[in-house]
Amino acid sequence: MSIPWDQPATLIDLDGKAPIIGTIRDCAMHFALFKPFAKEQARILLTKPVAREGRKTRTWILEPSEIEQLAARLVAEG
């Protein structure tokens, strides 16, 4: 999944805490700091939908496993 770091996005959780509004980079950095329970509850709302493997349509929401990939990409890129 190739989403530009500067794309606007919102990190939310299903537990009802205040969202983090910023860029994909901001959301990935905050996600990396979450505890495991919070990571399971996290979702990112995108401003531009992305294609996903195995789906016919693009999606506006990233699941925890996809956010984890972004956080790993952030660490790898330094």
PDB file with SEQRES, HELIX, SHEET and CRYST1 records, atoms N, CA, C and O in Angstrom:
SEQRES   1 A   78  MET SER ILE PRO TRP ASP GLN PRO ALA THR LEU ILE ASP          
SEQRES   2 A   78  LEU ASP GLY LYS ALA PRO ILE ILE GLY THR ILE ARG ASP          
SEQRES   3 A   78  CYS ALA MET HIS PHE ALA LEU PHE LYS PRO PHE ALA LYS          
SEQRES   4 A   78  GLU GLN ALA ARG ILE LEU LEU THR LYS PRO VAL ALA ARG          
SEQRES   5 A   78  GLU GLY ARG LYS THR ARG THR TRP ILE LEU GLU PRO SER          
SEQRES   6 A   78  GLU ILE GLU GLN LEU ALA ALA ARG LEU VAL ALA GLU GLY          
HELIX    1 AA1 ILE A   24  LEU A   33  1                                  10    
HELIX    2 AA2 PRO A   36  GLN A   41  1                                   6    
HELIX    3 AA3 PRO A   64  GLU A   77  1                                  14    
SHEET    1 AA1 4 ILE A  20  THR A  23  0                                        
SHEET    2 AA1 4 PRO A   8  ASP A  13 -1                                        
SHEET    3 AA1 4 ALA A  42  VAL A  50 -1                                        
SHEET    4 AA1 4 THR A  59  LEU A  62 -1                                        
CRYST1    1.000    1.000    1.000  90.00  90.00  90.00 P 1           1          
ATOM      1  N   MET A   1       0.851  -1.168   0.000  1.00  0.00           N  
ATOM      2  CA  MET A   1       0.000   0.000   0.000  1.00  0.00           C  
ATOM      3  C   MET A   1       0.899   1.233   0.000  1.00  0.00           C  
ATOM      4  O   MET A   1       1.768   1.394   0.857  1.00  0.00           O  
ATOM      5  N   SER A   2       0.668   2.079  -0.966  1.00  0.00           N  
ATOM      6  CA  SER A   2       1.504   3.254  -1.108  1.00  0.00           C  
ATOM      7  C   SER A   2       0.663   4.521  -0.899  1.00  0.00           C  
ATOM      8  O   SER A   2       0.014   5.016  -1.820  1.00  0.00           O  
ATOM      9  N   ILE A   3       0.695   5.018   0.314  1.00  0.00           N  
ATOM     10  CA  ILE A   3      -0.022   6.241   0.649  1.00  0.00           C  
ATOM     11  C   ILE A   3       1.028   7.301   0.970  1.00  0.00           C  
ATOM     12  O   ILE A   3       1.922   7.052   1.778  1.00  0.00           O  
ATOM     13  N   PRO A   4       0.934   8.473   0.355  1.00  0.00           N  
ATOM     14  CA  PRO A   4       1.914   9.530   0.649  1.00  0.00           C  
ATOM     15  C   PRO A   4       1.855   9.939   2.125  1.00  0.00           C  
ATOM     16  O   PRO A   4       0.776  10.034   2.710  1.00  0.00           O  
ATOM     17  N   TRP A   5       3.016  10.177   2.706  1.00  0.00           N  
ATOM     18  CA  TRP A   5       3.092  10.551   4.121  1.00  0.00           C  
ATOM     19  C   TRP A   5       2.347  11.848   4.426  1.00  0.00           C  
ATOM     20  O   TRP A   5       1.869  12.039   5.544  1.00  0.00           O  
ATOM     21  N   ASP A   6       2.247  12.729   3.450  1.00  0.00           N  
ATOM     22  CA  ASP A   6       1.613  14.027   3.723  1.00  0.00           C  
ATOM     23  C   ASP A   6       0.106  14.049   3.426  1.00  0.00           C  
ATOM     24  O   ASP A   6      -0.522  15.105   3.503  1.00  0.00           O  
ATOM     25  N   GLN A   7      -0.474  12.898   3.089  1.00  0.00           N  
ATOM     26  CA  GLN A   7      -1.920  12.847   2.842  1.00  0.00           C  
ATOM     27  C   GLN A   7      -2.679  13.063   4.146  1.00  0.00           C  
ATOM     28  O   GLN A   7      -2.373  12.405   5.141  1.00  0.00           O  
ATOM     29  N   PRO A   8      -3.657  13.963   4.172  1.00  0.00           N  
ATOM     30  CA  PRO A   8      -4.452  14.175   5.381  1.00  0.00           C  
ATOM     31  C   PRO A   8      -5.216  12.907   5.765  1.00  0.00           C  
ATOM     32  O   PRO A   8      -5.689  12.166   4.904  1.00  0.00           O  
ATOM     33  N   ALA A   9      -5.327  12.675   7.071  1.00  0.00           N  
ATOM     34  CA  ALA A   9      -6.031  11.496   7.581  1.00  0.00           C  
ATOM     35  C   ALA A   9      -6.439  11.747   9.031  1.00  0.00           C  
ATOM     36  O   ALA A   9      -6.010  12.716   9.656  1.00  0.00           O  
ATOM     37  N   THR A  10      -7.274  10.856   9.546  1.00  0.00           N  
ATOM     38  CA  THR A  10      -7.731  10.945  10.932  1.00  0.00           C  
ATOM     39  C   THR A  10      -7.587   9.582  11.580  1.00  0.00           C  
ATOM     40  O   THR A  10      -8.107   8.588  11.073  1.00  0.00           O  
ATOM     41  N   LEU A  11      -6.885   9.535  12.693  1.00  0.00           N  
ATOM     42  CA  LEU A  11      -6.728   8.305  13.471  1.00  0.00           C  
ATOM     43  C   LEU A  11      -7.817   8.289  14.532  1.00  0.00           C  
ATOM     44  O   LEU A  11      -7.899   9.191  15.365  1.00  0.00           O  
ATOM     45  N   ILE A  12      -8.655   7.255  14.495  1.00  0.00           N  
ATOM     46  CA  ILE A  12      -9.728   7.124  15.474  1.00  0.00           C  
ATOM     47  C   ILE A  12      -9.574   5.802  16.204  1.00  0.00           C  
ATOM     48  O   ILE A  12      -8.817   4.931  15.776  1.00  0.00           O  
ATOM     49  N   ASP A  13     -10.295   5.657  17.306  1.00  0.00           N  
ATOM     50  CA  ASP A  13     -10.367   4.353  17.954  1.00  0.00           C  
ATOM     51  C   ASP A  13     -11.832   4.033  18.211  1.00  0.00           C  
ATOM     52  O   ASP A  13     -12.677   4.927  18.263  1.00  0.00           O  
ATOM     53  N   LEU A  14     -12.112   2.783  18.367  1.00  0.00           N  
ATOM     54  CA  LEU A  14     -13.488   2.344  18.563  1.00  0.00           C  
ATOM     55  C   LEU A  14     -13.911   2.489  20.015  1.00  0.00           C  
ATOM     56  O   LEU A  14     -15.041   2.156  20.370  1.00  0.00           O  
ATOM     57  N   ASP A  15     -13.009   2.983  20.858  1.00  0.00           N  
ATOM     58  CA  ASP A  15     -13.284   3.157  22.280  1.00  0.00           C  
ATOM     59  C   ASP A  15     -13.815   4.553  22.587  1.00  0.00           C  
ATOM     60  O   ASP A  15     -14.198   4.832  23.724  1.00  0.00           O  
ATOM     61  N   GLY A  16     -13.843   5.433  21.584  1.00  0.00           N  
ATOM     62  CA  GLY A  16     -14.437   6.744  21.766  1.00  0.00           C  
ATOM     63  C   GLY A  16     -13.519   7.864  22.214  1.00  0.00           C  
ATOM     64  O   GLY A  16     -13.998   8.937  22.581  1.00  0.00           O  
ATOM     65  N   LYS A  17     -12.214   7.647  22.194  1.00  0.00           N  
ATOM     66  CA  LYS A  17     -11.277   8.719  22.561  1.00  0.00           C  
ATOM     67  C   LYS A  17     -11.219   9.755  21.445  1.00  0.00           C  
ATOM     68  O   LYS A  17     -11.660   9.494  20.325  1.00  0.00           O  
ATOM     69  N   ALA A  18     -10.678  10.923  21.750  1.00  0.00           N  
ATOM     70  CA  ALA A  18     -10.581  12.000  20.762  1.00  0.00           C  
ATOM     71  C   ALA A  18      -9.722  11.562  19.579  1.00  0.00           C  
ATOM     72  O   ALA A  18      -8.685  10.927  19.773  1.00  0.00           O  
ATOM     73  N   PRO A  19     -10.139  11.892  18.357  1.00  0.00           N  
ATOM     74  CA  PRO A  19      -9.361  11.512  17.173  1.00  0.00           C  
ATOM     75  C   PRO A  19      -8.104  12.361  17.026  1.00  0.00           C  
ATOM     76  O   PRO A  19      -8.002  13.448  17.595  1.00  0.00           O  
ATOM     77  N   ILE A  20      -7.165  11.854  16.266  1.00  0.00           N  
ATOM     78  CA  ILE A  20      -5.948  12.590  15.924  1.00  0.00           C  
ATOM     79  C   ILE A  20      -6.072  12.962  14.451  1.00  0.00           C  
ATOM     80  O   ILE A  20      -6.098  12.093  13.580  1.00  0.00           O  
ATOM     81  N   ILE A  21      -6.147  14.247  14.188  1.00  0.00           N  
ATOM     82  CA  ILE A  21      -6.298  14.731  12.817  1.00  0.00           C  
ATOM     83  C   ILE A  21      -4.950  15.283  12.372  1.00  0.00           C  
ATOM     84  O   ILE A  21      -4.383  16.164  13.019  1.00  0.00           O  
ATOM     85  N   GLY A  22      -4.449  14.763  11.274  1.00  0.00           N  
ATOM     86  CA  GLY A  22      -3.143  15.194  10.771  1.00  0.00           C  
ATOM     87  C   GLY A  22      -2.858  14.540   9.439  1.00  0.00           C  
ATOM     88  O   GLY A  22      -3.721  14.468   8.564  1.00  0.00           O  
ATOM     89  N   THR A  23      -1.643  14.067   9.299  1.00  0.00           N  
ATOM     90  CA  THR A  23      -1.229  13.372   8.081  1.00  0.00           C  
ATOM     91  C   THR A  23      -1.110  11.877   8.375  1.00  0.00           C  
ATOM     92  O   THR A  23      -1.175  11.449   9.527  1.00  0.00           O  
ATOM     93  N   ILE A  24      -0.937  11.104   7.321  1.00  0.00           N  
ATOM     94  CA  ILE A  24      -0.703   9.666   7.506  1.00  0.00           C  
ATOM     95  C   ILE A  24       0.508   9.451   8.404  1.00  0.00           C  
ATOM     96  O   ILE A  24       0.507   8.565   9.257  1.00  0.00           O  
ATOM     97  N   ARG A  25       1.534  10.262   8.209  1.00  0.00           N  
ATOM     98  CA  ARG A  25       2.744  10.159   9.039  1.00  0.00           C  
ATOM     99  C   ARG A  25       2.415  10.380  10.510  1.00  0.00           C  
ATOM    100  O   ARG A  25       2.850   9.604  11.361  1.00  0.00           O  
ATOM    101  N   ASP A  26       1.650  11.433  10.825  1.00  0.00           N  
ATOM    102  CA  ASP A  26       1.245  11.714  12.204  1.00  0.00           C  
ATOM    103  C   ASP A  26       0.483  10.531  12.800  1.00  0.00           C  
ATOM    104  O   ASP A  26       0.736  10.105  13.927  1.00  0.00           O  
ATOM    105  N   CYS A  27      -0.452  10.018  12.012  1.00  0.00           N  
ATOM    106  CA  CYS A  27      -1.266   8.903  12.492  1.00  0.00           C  
ATOM    107  C   CYS A  27      -0.414   7.661  12.755  1.00  0.00           C  
ATOM    108  O   CYS A  27      -0.601   6.987  13.769  1.00  0.00           O  
ATOM    109  N   ALA A  28       0.516   7.354  11.856  1.00  0.00           N  
ATOM    110  CA  ALA A  28       1.392   6.185  12.029  1.00  0.00           C  
ATOM    111  C   ALA A  28       2.289   6.356  13.253  1.00  0.00           C  
ATOM    112  O   ALA A  28       2.525   5.399  13.990  1.00  0.00           O  
ATOM    113  N   MET A  29       2.792   7.582  13.471  1.00  0.00           N  
ATOM    114  CA  MET A  29       3.648   7.832  14.644  1.00  0.00           C  
ATOM    115  C   MET A  29       2.856   7.639  15.936  1.00  0.00           C  
ATOM    116  O   MET A  29       3.359   7.015  16.870  1.00  0.00           O  
ATOM    117  N   HIS A  30       1.650   8.152  16.009  1.00  0.00           N  
ATOM    118  CA  HIS A  30       0.830   7.981  17.209  1.00  0.00           C  
ATOM    119  C   HIS A  30       0.455   6.514  17.408  1.00  0.00           C  
ATOM    120  O   HIS A  30       0.487   6.008  18.530  1.00  0.00           O  
ATOM    121  N   PHE A  31       0.104   5.841  16.330  1.00  0.00           N  
ATOM    122  CA  PHE A  31      -0.251   4.430  16.411  1.00  0.00           C  
ATOM    123  C   PHE A  31       0.892   3.612  16.996  1.00  0.00           C  
ATOM    124  O   PHE A  31       0.663   2.715  17.808  1.00  0.00           O  
ATOM    125  N   ALA A  32       2.115   3.915  16.591  1.00  0.00           N  
ATOM    126  CA  ALA A  32       3.291   3.174  17.067  1.00  0.00           C  
ATOM    127  C   ALA A  32       3.444   3.281  18.585  1.00  0.00           C  
ATOM    128  O   ALA A  32       4.034   2.398  19.208  1.00  0.00           O  
ATOM    129  N   LEU A  33       2.924   4.343  19.183  1.00  0.00           N  
ATOM    130  CA  LEU A  33       3.032   4.555  20.625  1.00  0.00           C  
ATOM    131  C   LEU A  33       1.928   3.869  21.426  1.00  0.00           C  
ATOM    132  O   LEU A  33       2.027   3.741  22.646  1.00  0.00           O  
ATOM    133  N   PHE A  34       0.882   3.433  20.740  1.00  0.00           N  
ATOM    134  CA  PHE A  34      -0.258   2.824  21.419  1.00  0.00           C  
ATOM    135  C   PHE A  34       0.110   1.490  22.056  1.00  0.00           C  
ATOM    136  O   PHE A  34       1.016   0.792  21.600  1.00  0.00           O  
ATOM    137  N   LYS A  35      -0.616   1.154  23.123  1.00  0.00           N  
ATOM    138  CA  LYS A  35      -0.516  -0.165  23.737  1.00  0.00           C  
ATOM    139  C   LYS A  35      -1.309  -1.146  22.871  1.00  0.00           C  
ATOM    140  O   LYS A  35      -2.150  -0.726  22.077  1.00  0.00           O  
ATOM    141  N   PRO A  36      -1.049  -2.450  23.016  1.00  0.00           N  
ATOM    142  CA  PRO A  36      -1.715  -3.441  22.158  1.00  0.00           C  
ATOM    143  C   PRO A  36      -3.241  -3.311  22.105  1.00  0.00           C  
ATOM    144  O   PRO A  36      -3.825  -3.412  21.026  1.00  0.00           O  
ATOM    145  N   PHE A  37      -3.895  -3.089  23.247  1.00  0.00           N  
ATOM    146  CA  PHE A  37      -5.351  -2.963  23.237  1.00  0.00           C  
ATOM    147  C   PHE A  37      -5.791  -1.778  22.386  1.00  0.00           C  
ATOM    148  O   PHE A  37      -6.741  -1.884  21.610  1.00  0.00           O  
ATOM    149  N   ALA A  38      -5.105  -0.657  22.530  1.00  0.00           N  
ATOM    150  CA  ALA A  38      -5.451   0.540  21.753  1.00  0.00           C  
ATOM    151  C   ALA A  38      -5.197   0.311  20.270  1.00  0.00           C  
ATOM    152  O   ALA A  38      -5.957   0.799  19.432  1.00  0.00           O  
ATOM    153  N   LYS A  39      -4.148  -0.420  19.933  1.00  0.00           N  
ATOM    154  CA  LYS A  39      -3.868  -0.718  18.525  1.00  0.00           C  
ATOM    155  C   LYS A  39      -4.994  -1.528  17.905  1.00  0.00           C  
ATOM    156  O   LYS A  39      -5.352  -1.306  16.748  1.00  0.00           O  
ATOM    157  N   GLU A  40      -5.556  -2.465  18.660  1.00  0.00           N  
ATOM    158  CA  GLU A  40      -6.655  -3.282  18.151  1.00  0.00           C  
ATOM    159  C   GLU A  40      -7.893  -2.449  17.850  1.00  0.00           C  
ATOM    160  O   GLU A  40      -8.691  -2.804  16.983  1.00  0.00           O  
ATOM    161  N   GLN A  41      -8.050  -1.341  18.567  1.00  0.00           N  
ATOM    162  CA  GLN A  41      -9.221  -0.481  18.420  1.00  0.00           C  
ATOM    163  C   GLN A  41      -9.026   0.635  17.392  1.00  0.00           C  
ATOM    164  O   GLN A  41      -9.984   1.328  17.050  1.00  0.00           O  
ATOM    165  N   ALA A  42      -7.810   0.816  16.899  1.00  0.00           N  
ATOM    166  CA  ALA A  42      -7.487   1.953  16.029  1.00  0.00           C  
ATOM    167  C   ALA A  42      -7.910   1.724  14.584  1.00  0.00           C  
ATOM    168  O   ALA A  42      -7.877   0.605  14.073  1.00  0.00           O  
ATOM    169  N   ARG A  43      -8.307   2.811  13.948  1.00  0.00           N  
ATOM    170  CA  ARG A  43      -8.612   2.832  12.526  1.00  0.00           C  
ATOM    171  C   ARG A  43      -8.156   4.180  11.979  1.00  0.00           C  
ATOM    172  O   ARG A  43      -8.137   5.172  12.708  1.00  0.00           O  
ATOM    173  N   ILE A  44      -7.792   4.220  10.713  1.00  0.00           N  
ATOM    174  CA  ILE A  44      -7.467   5.497  10.068  1.00  0.00           C  
ATOM    175  C   ILE A  44      -8.507   5.757   8.991  1.00  0.00           C  
ATOM    176  O   ILE A  44      -8.769   4.914   8.134  1.00  0.00           O  
ATOM    177  N   LEU A  45      -9.094   6.954   9.058  1.00  0.00           N  
ATOM    178  CA  LEU A  45     -10.009   7.416   8.021  1.00  0.00           C  
ATOM    179  C   LEU A  45      -9.191   8.214   7.023  1.00  0.00           C  
ATOM    180  O   LEU A  45      -8.476   9.144   7.398  1.00  0.00           O  
ATOM    181  N   LEU A  46      -9.294   7.854   5.767  1.00  0.00           N  
ATOM    182  CA  LEU A  46      -8.508   8.498   4.715  1.00  0.00           C  
ATOM    183  C   LEU A  46      -9.296   9.612   4.027  1.00  0.00           C  
ATOM    184  O   LEU A  46     -10.527   9.617   4.054  1.00  0.00           O  
ATOM    185  N   THR A  47      -8.587  10.545   3.417  1.00  0.00           N  
ATOM    186  CA  THR A  47      -9.240  11.571   2.609  1.00  0.00           C  
ATOM    187  C   THR A  47      -9.329  11.144   1.146  1.00  0.00           C  
ATOM    188  O   THR A  47     -10.101  11.709   0.371  1.00  0.00           O  
ATOM    189  N   LYS A  48      -8.531  10.141   0.776  1.00  0.00           N  
ATOM    190  CA  LYS A  48      -8.581   9.555  -0.571  1.00  0.00           C  
ATOM    191  C   LYS A  48      -8.616   8.040  -0.396  1.00  0.00           C  
ATOM    192  O   LYS A  48      -7.760   7.488   0.296  1.00  0.00           O  
ATOM    193  N   PRO A  49      -9.568   7.367  -0.994  1.00  0.00           N  
ATOM    194  CA  PRO A  49      -9.649   5.910  -0.824  1.00  0.00           C  
ATOM    195  C   PRO A  49      -8.472   5.195  -1.491  1.00  0.00           C  
ATOM    196  O   PRO A  49      -7.894   5.696  -2.455  1.00  0.00           O  
ATOM    197  N   VAL A  50      -8.129   4.028  -0.967  1.00  0.00           N  
ATOM    198  CA  VAL A  50      -7.034   3.227  -1.527  1.00  0.00           C  
ATOM    199  C   VAL A  50      -7.560   1.861  -1.961  1.00  0.00           C  
ATOM    200  O   VAL A  50      -8.531   1.343  -1.410  1.00  0.00           O  
ATOM    201  N   ALA A  51      -6.898   1.301  -2.954  1.00  0.00           N  
ATOM    202  CA  ALA A  51      -7.244  -0.035  -3.421  1.00  0.00           C  
ATOM    203  C   ALA A  51      -6.673  -1.059  -2.448  1.00  0.00           C  
ATOM    204  O   ALA A  51      -5.588  -0.872  -1.898  1.00  0.00           O  
ATOM    205  N   ARG A  52      -7.403  -2.125  -2.246  1.00  0.00           N  
ATOM    206  CA  ARG A  52      -6.944  -3.218  -1.379  1.00  0.00           C  
ATOM    207  C   ARG A  52      -6.980  -4.512  -2.165  1.00  0.00           C  
ATOM    208  O   ARG A  52      -7.871  -4.738  -2.985  1.00  0.00           O  
ATOM    209  N   GLU A  53      -6.006  -5.351  -1.904  1.00  0.00           N  
ATOM    210  CA  GLU A  53      -5.953  -6.648  -2.554  1.00  0.00           C  
ATOM    211  C   GLU A  53      -7.162  -7.478  -2.126  1.00  0.00           C  
ATOM    212  O   GLU A  53      -7.495  -7.544  -0.943  1.00  0.00           O  
ATOM    213  N   GLY A  54      -7.810  -8.106  -3.098  1.00  0.00           N  
ATOM    214  CA  GLY A  54      -8.949  -8.956  -2.788  1.00  0.00           C  
ATOM    215  C   GLY A  54     -10.280  -8.224  -2.698  1.00  0.00           C  
ATOM    216  O   GLY A  54     -11.303  -8.843  -2.405  1.00  0.00           O  
ATOM    217  N   ARG A  55     -10.287  -6.917  -2.945  1.00  0.00           N  
ATOM    218  CA  ARG A  55     -11.539  -6.146  -2.913  1.00  0.00           C  
ATOM    219  C   ARG A  55     -11.798  -5.506  -4.266  1.00  0.00           C  
ATOM    220  O   ARG A  55     -10.870  -5.089  -4.960  1.00  0.00           O  
ATOM    221  N   LYS A  56     -13.061  -5.437  -4.628  1.00  0.00           N  
ATOM    222  CA  LYS A  56     -13.432  -4.826  -5.905  1.00  0.00           C  
ATOM    223  C   LYS A  56     -13.363  -3.306  -5.839  1.00  0.00           C  
ATOM    224  O   LYS A  56     -13.015  -2.653  -6.823  1.00  0.00           O  
ATOM    225  N   THR A  57     -13.688  -2.750  -4.698  1.00  0.00           N  
ATOM    226  CA  THR A  57     -13.744  -1.291  -4.564  1.00  0.00           C  
ATOM    227  C   THR A  57     -12.643  -0.782  -3.647  1.00  0.00           C  
ATOM    228  O   THR A  57     -12.062  -1.535  -2.865  1.00  0.00           O  
ATOM    229  N   ARG A  58     -12.370   0.508  -3.760  1.00  0.00           N  
ATOM    230  CA  ARG A  58     -11.398   1.135  -2.870  1.00  0.00           C  
ATOM    231  C   ARG A  58     -12.047   1.382  -1.509  1.00  0.00           C  
ATOM    232  O   ARG A  58     -13.272   1.362  -1.387  1.00  0.00           O  
ATOM    233  N   THR A  59     -11.230   1.613  -0.498  1.00  0.00           N  
ATOM    234  CA  THR A  59     -11.749   1.796   0.854  1.00  0.00           C  
ATOM    235  C   THR A  59     -11.256   3.093   1.470  1.00  0.00           C  
ATOM    236  O   THR A  59     -10.202   3.611   1.099  1.00  0.00           O  
ATOM    237  N   TRP A  60     -12.024   3.608   2.409  1.00  0.00           N  
ATOM    238  CA  TRP A  60     -11.711   4.853   3.112  1.00  0.00           C  
ATOM    239  C   TRP A  60     -11.133   4.597   4.499  1.00  0.00           C  
ATOM    240  O   TRP A  60     -10.707   5.534   5.173  1.00  0.00           O  
ATOM    241  N   ILE A  61     -11.112   3.335   4.932  1.00  0.00           N  
ATOM    242  CA  ILE A  61     -10.687   3.016   6.296  1.00  0.00           C  
ATOM    243  C   ILE A  61      -9.551   2.006   6.269  1.00  0.00           C  
ATOM    244  O   ILE A  61      -9.606   1.016   5.539  1.00  0.00           O  
ATOM    245  N   LEU A  62      -8.516   2.263   7.075  1.00  0.00           N  
ATOM    246  CA  LEU A  62      -7.420   1.304   7.240  1.00  0.00           C  
ATOM    247  C   LEU A  62      -7.606   0.570   8.560  1.00  0.00           C  
ATOM    248  O   LEU A  62      -7.921   1.176   9.584  1.00  0.00           O  
ATOM    249  N   GLU A  63      -7.407  -0.732   8.520  1.00  0.00           N  
ATOM    250  CA  GLU A  63      -7.523  -1.589   9.693  1.00  0.00           C  
ATOM    251  C   GLU A  63      -6.196  -1.610  10.461  1.00  0.00           C  
ATOM    252  O   GLU A  63      -5.174  -1.171   9.934  1.00  0.00           O  
ATOM    253  N   PRO A  64      -6.202  -2.121  11.712  1.00  0.00           N  
ATOM    254  CA  PRO A  64      -4.971  -2.139  12.519  1.00  0.00           C  
ATOM    255  C   PRO A  64      -3.769  -2.798  11.848  1.00  0.00           C  
ATOM    256  O   PRO A  64      -2.651  -2.299  11.969  1.00  0.00           O  
ATOM    257  N   SER A  65      -3.979  -3.909  11.142  1.00  0.00           N  
ATOM    258  CA  SER A  65      -2.839  -4.575  10.492  1.00  0.00           C  
ATOM    259  C   SER A  65      -2.225  -3.691   9.407  1.00  0.00           C  
ATOM    260  O   SER A  65      -1.011  -3.707   9.201  1.00  0.00           O  
ATOM    261  N   GLU A  66      -3.061  -2.924   8.719  1.00  0.00           N  
ATOM    262  CA  GLU A  66      -2.561  -2.028   7.692  1.00  0.00           C  
ATOM    263  C   GLU A  66      -1.847  -0.820   8.306  1.00  0.00           C  
ATOM    264  O   GLU A  66      -0.857  -0.333   7.760  1.00  0.00           O  
ATOM    265  N   ILE A  67      -2.347  -0.351   9.424  1.00  0.00           N  
ATOM    266  CA  ILE A  67      -1.701   0.763  10.121  1.00  0.00           C  
ATOM    267  C   ILE A  67      -0.348   0.301  10.664  1.00  0.00           C  
ATOM    268  O   ILE A  67       0.619   1.063  10.661  1.00  0.00           O  
ATOM    269  N   GLU A  68      -0.285  -0.937  11.125  1.00  0.00           N  
ATOM    270  CA  GLU A  68       0.973  -1.511  11.613  1.00  0.00           C  
ATOM    271  C   GLU A  68       2.013  -1.525  10.488  1.00  0.00           C  
ATOM    272  O   GLU A  68       3.190  -1.260  10.734  1.00  0.00           O  
ATOM    273  N   GLN A  69       1.589  -1.831   9.260  1.00  0.00           N  
ATOM    274  CA  GLN A  69       2.500  -1.808   8.117  1.00  0.00           C  
ATOM    275  C   GLN A  69       3.023  -0.388   7.875  1.00  0.00           C  
ATOM    276  O   GLN A  69       4.201  -0.200   7.572  1.00  0.00           O  
ATOM    277  N   LEU A  70       2.150   0.600   8.009  1.00  0.00           N  
ATOM    278  CA  LEU A  70       2.588   1.994   7.857  1.00  0.00           C  
ATOM    279  C   LEU A  70       3.592   2.380   8.938  1.00  0.00           C  
ATOM    280  O   LEU A  70       4.582   3.058   8.661  1.00  0.00           O  
ATOM    281  N   ALA A  71       3.333   1.944  10.173  1.00  0.00           N  
ATOM    282  CA  ALA A  71       4.248   2.251  11.281  1.00  0.00           C  
ATOM    283  C   ALA A  71       5.617   1.593  11.024  1.00  0.00           C  
ATOM    284  O   ALA A  71       6.655   2.198  11.291  1.00  0.00           O  
ATOM    285  N   ALA A  72       5.615   0.370  10.512  1.00  0.00           N  
ATOM    286  CA  ALA A  72       6.871  -0.324  10.199  1.00  0.00           C  
ATOM    287  C   ALA A  72       7.596   0.385   9.063  1.00  0.00           C  
ATOM    288  O   ALA A  72       8.820   0.512   9.089  1.00  0.00           O  
ATOM    289  N   ARG A  73       6.848   0.846   8.069  1.00  0.00           N  
ATOM    290  CA  ARG A  73       7.452   1.600   6.953  1.00  0.00           C  
ATOM    291  C   ARG A  73       8.076   2.893   7.464  1.00  0.00           C  
ATOM    292  O   ARG A  73       9.146   3.292   7.004  1.00  0.00           O  
ATOM    293  N   LEU A  74       7.421   3.538   8.402  1.00  0.00           N  
ATOM    294  CA  LEU A  74       7.939   4.780   8.988  1.00  0.00           C  
ATOM    295  C   LEU A  74       9.272   4.523   9.681  1.00  0.00           C  
ATOM    296  O   LEU A  74      10.220   5.291   9.517  1.00  0.00           O  
ATOM    297  N   VAL A  75       9.344   3.446  10.453  1.00  0.00           N  
ATOM    298  CA  VAL A  75      10.589   3.091  11.150  1.00  0.00           C  
ATOM    299  C   VAL A  75      11.676   2.746  10.136  1.00  0.00           C  
ATOM    300  O   VAL A  75      12.822   3.172  10.285  1.00  0.00           O  
ATOM    301  N   ALA A  76      11.327   1.983   9.113  1.00  0.00           N  
ATOM    302  CA  ALA A  76      12.307   1.570   8.107  1.00  0.00           C  
ATOM    303  C   ALA A  76      12.880   2.761   7.333  1.00  0.00           C  
ATOM    304  O   ALA A  76      14.056   2.772   6.969  1.00  0.00           O  
ATOM    305  N   GLU A  77      12.037   3.754   7.091  1.00  0.00           N  
ATOM    306  CA  GLU A  77      12.485   4.928   6.343  1.00  0.00           C  
ATOM    307  C   GLU A  77      13.212   5.937   7.231  1.00  0.00           C  
ATOM    308  O   GLU A  77      13.845   6.872   6.739  1.00  0.00           O  
ATOM    309  N   GLY A  78      13.114   5.737   8.535  1.00  0.00           N  
ATOM    310  CA  GLY A  78      13.824   6.619   9.470  1.00  0.00           C  
ATOM    311  C   GLY A  78      13.110   7.868   9.643  1.00  0.00           C  
ATOM    312  O   GLY A  78      13.556   8.736  10.394  1.00  0.00           O  
TER     313      GLY A  78                                                      
END                                                                             
